[in-house]
PDB file of C-alpha atoms and ligand atoms in Angstrom:
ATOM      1  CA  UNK A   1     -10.881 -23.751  10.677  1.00 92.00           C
ATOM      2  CA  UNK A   2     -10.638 -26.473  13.590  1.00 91.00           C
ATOM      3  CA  UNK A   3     -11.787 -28.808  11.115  1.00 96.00           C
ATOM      4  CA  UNK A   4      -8.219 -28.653   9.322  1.00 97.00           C
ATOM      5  CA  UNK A   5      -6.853 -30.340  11.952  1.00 96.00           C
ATOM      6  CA  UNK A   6      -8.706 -33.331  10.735  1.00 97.00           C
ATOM      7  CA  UNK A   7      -7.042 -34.111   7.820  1.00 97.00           C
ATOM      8  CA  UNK A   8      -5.955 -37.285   7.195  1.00 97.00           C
ATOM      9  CA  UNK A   9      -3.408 -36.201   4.289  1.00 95.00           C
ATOM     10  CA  UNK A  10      -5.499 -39.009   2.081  1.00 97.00           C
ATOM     11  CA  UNK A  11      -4.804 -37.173  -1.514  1.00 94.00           C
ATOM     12  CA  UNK A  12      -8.578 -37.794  -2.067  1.00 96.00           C
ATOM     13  CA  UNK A  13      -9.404 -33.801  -2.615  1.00 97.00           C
ATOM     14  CA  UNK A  14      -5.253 -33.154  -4.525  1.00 96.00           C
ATOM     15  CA  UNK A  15      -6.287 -36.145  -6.888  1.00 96.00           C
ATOM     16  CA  UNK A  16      -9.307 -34.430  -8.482  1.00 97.00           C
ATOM     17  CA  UNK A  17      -8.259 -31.049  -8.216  1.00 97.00           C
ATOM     18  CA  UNK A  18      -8.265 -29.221 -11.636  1.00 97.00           C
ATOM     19  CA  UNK A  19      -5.522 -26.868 -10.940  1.00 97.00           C
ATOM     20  CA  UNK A  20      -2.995 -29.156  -9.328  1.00 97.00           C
ATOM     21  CA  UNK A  21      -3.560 -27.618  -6.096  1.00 97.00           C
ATOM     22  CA  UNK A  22      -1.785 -29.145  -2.479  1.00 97.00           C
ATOM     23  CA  UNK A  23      -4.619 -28.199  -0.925  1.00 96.00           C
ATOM     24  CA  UNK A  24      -3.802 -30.103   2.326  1.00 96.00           C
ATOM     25  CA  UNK A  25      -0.259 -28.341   2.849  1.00 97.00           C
ATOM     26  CA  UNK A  26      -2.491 -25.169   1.673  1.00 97.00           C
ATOM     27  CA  UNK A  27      -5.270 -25.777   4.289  1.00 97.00           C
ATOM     28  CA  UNK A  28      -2.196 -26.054   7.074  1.00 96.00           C
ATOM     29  CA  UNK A  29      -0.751 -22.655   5.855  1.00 97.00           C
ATOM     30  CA  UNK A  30      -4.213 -21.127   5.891  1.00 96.00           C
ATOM     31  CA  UNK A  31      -4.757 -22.617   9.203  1.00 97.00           C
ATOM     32  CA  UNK A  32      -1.022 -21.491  10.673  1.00 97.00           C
ATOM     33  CA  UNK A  33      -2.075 -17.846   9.295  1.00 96.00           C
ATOM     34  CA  UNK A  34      -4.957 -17.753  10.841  1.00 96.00           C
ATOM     35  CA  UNK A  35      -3.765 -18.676  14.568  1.00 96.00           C
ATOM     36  CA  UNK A  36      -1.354 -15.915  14.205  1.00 97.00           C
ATOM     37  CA  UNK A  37      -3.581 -13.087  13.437  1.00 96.00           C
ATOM     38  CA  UNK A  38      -6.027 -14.589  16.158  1.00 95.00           C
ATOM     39  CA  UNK A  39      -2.942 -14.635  18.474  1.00 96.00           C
ATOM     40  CA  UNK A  40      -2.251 -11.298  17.640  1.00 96.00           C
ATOM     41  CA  UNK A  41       1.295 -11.942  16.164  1.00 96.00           C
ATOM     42  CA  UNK A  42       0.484 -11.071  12.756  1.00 92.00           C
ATOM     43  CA  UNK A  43      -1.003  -7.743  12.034  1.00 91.00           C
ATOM     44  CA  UNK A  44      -3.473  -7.063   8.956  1.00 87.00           C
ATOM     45  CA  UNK A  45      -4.637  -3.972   7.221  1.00 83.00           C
TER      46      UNK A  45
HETATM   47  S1  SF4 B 101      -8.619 -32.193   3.028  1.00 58.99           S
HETATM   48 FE1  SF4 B 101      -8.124 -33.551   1.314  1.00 58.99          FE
HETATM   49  S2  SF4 B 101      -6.375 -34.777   2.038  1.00 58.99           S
HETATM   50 FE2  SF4 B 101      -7.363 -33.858   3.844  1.00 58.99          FE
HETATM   51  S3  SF4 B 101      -8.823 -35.429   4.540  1.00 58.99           S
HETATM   52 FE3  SF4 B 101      -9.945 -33.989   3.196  1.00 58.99          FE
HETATM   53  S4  SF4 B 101      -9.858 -34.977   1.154  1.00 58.99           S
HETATM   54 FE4  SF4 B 101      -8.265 -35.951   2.422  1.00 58.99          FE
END
């Protein structure tokens, strides 16, 4: 996960990807999900 931090936003991975995916801005939701379960302000079942 700390690894998303990394990104350099450089399209490289959203220019091949078959389905059209962000997957930067989806790595940085992923990540911002994350923190709050870990934080324990977000609750899953
Ligand atoms: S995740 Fe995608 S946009 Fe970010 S550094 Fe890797 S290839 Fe580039």
């Amino acid at each position: 996960m700390a690894k998303i931090k990394e990104c350099i936003h450089c399209s490289q991975c959203t220019s091949k990807c078959p389905y059209g995916l962000d997957t930067p801005k989806l790595l940085e939701k992923k990540l911002e999900d994350y923190e709050n379960v870990a934080a324990g302000r977000v609750k899953v079942d």
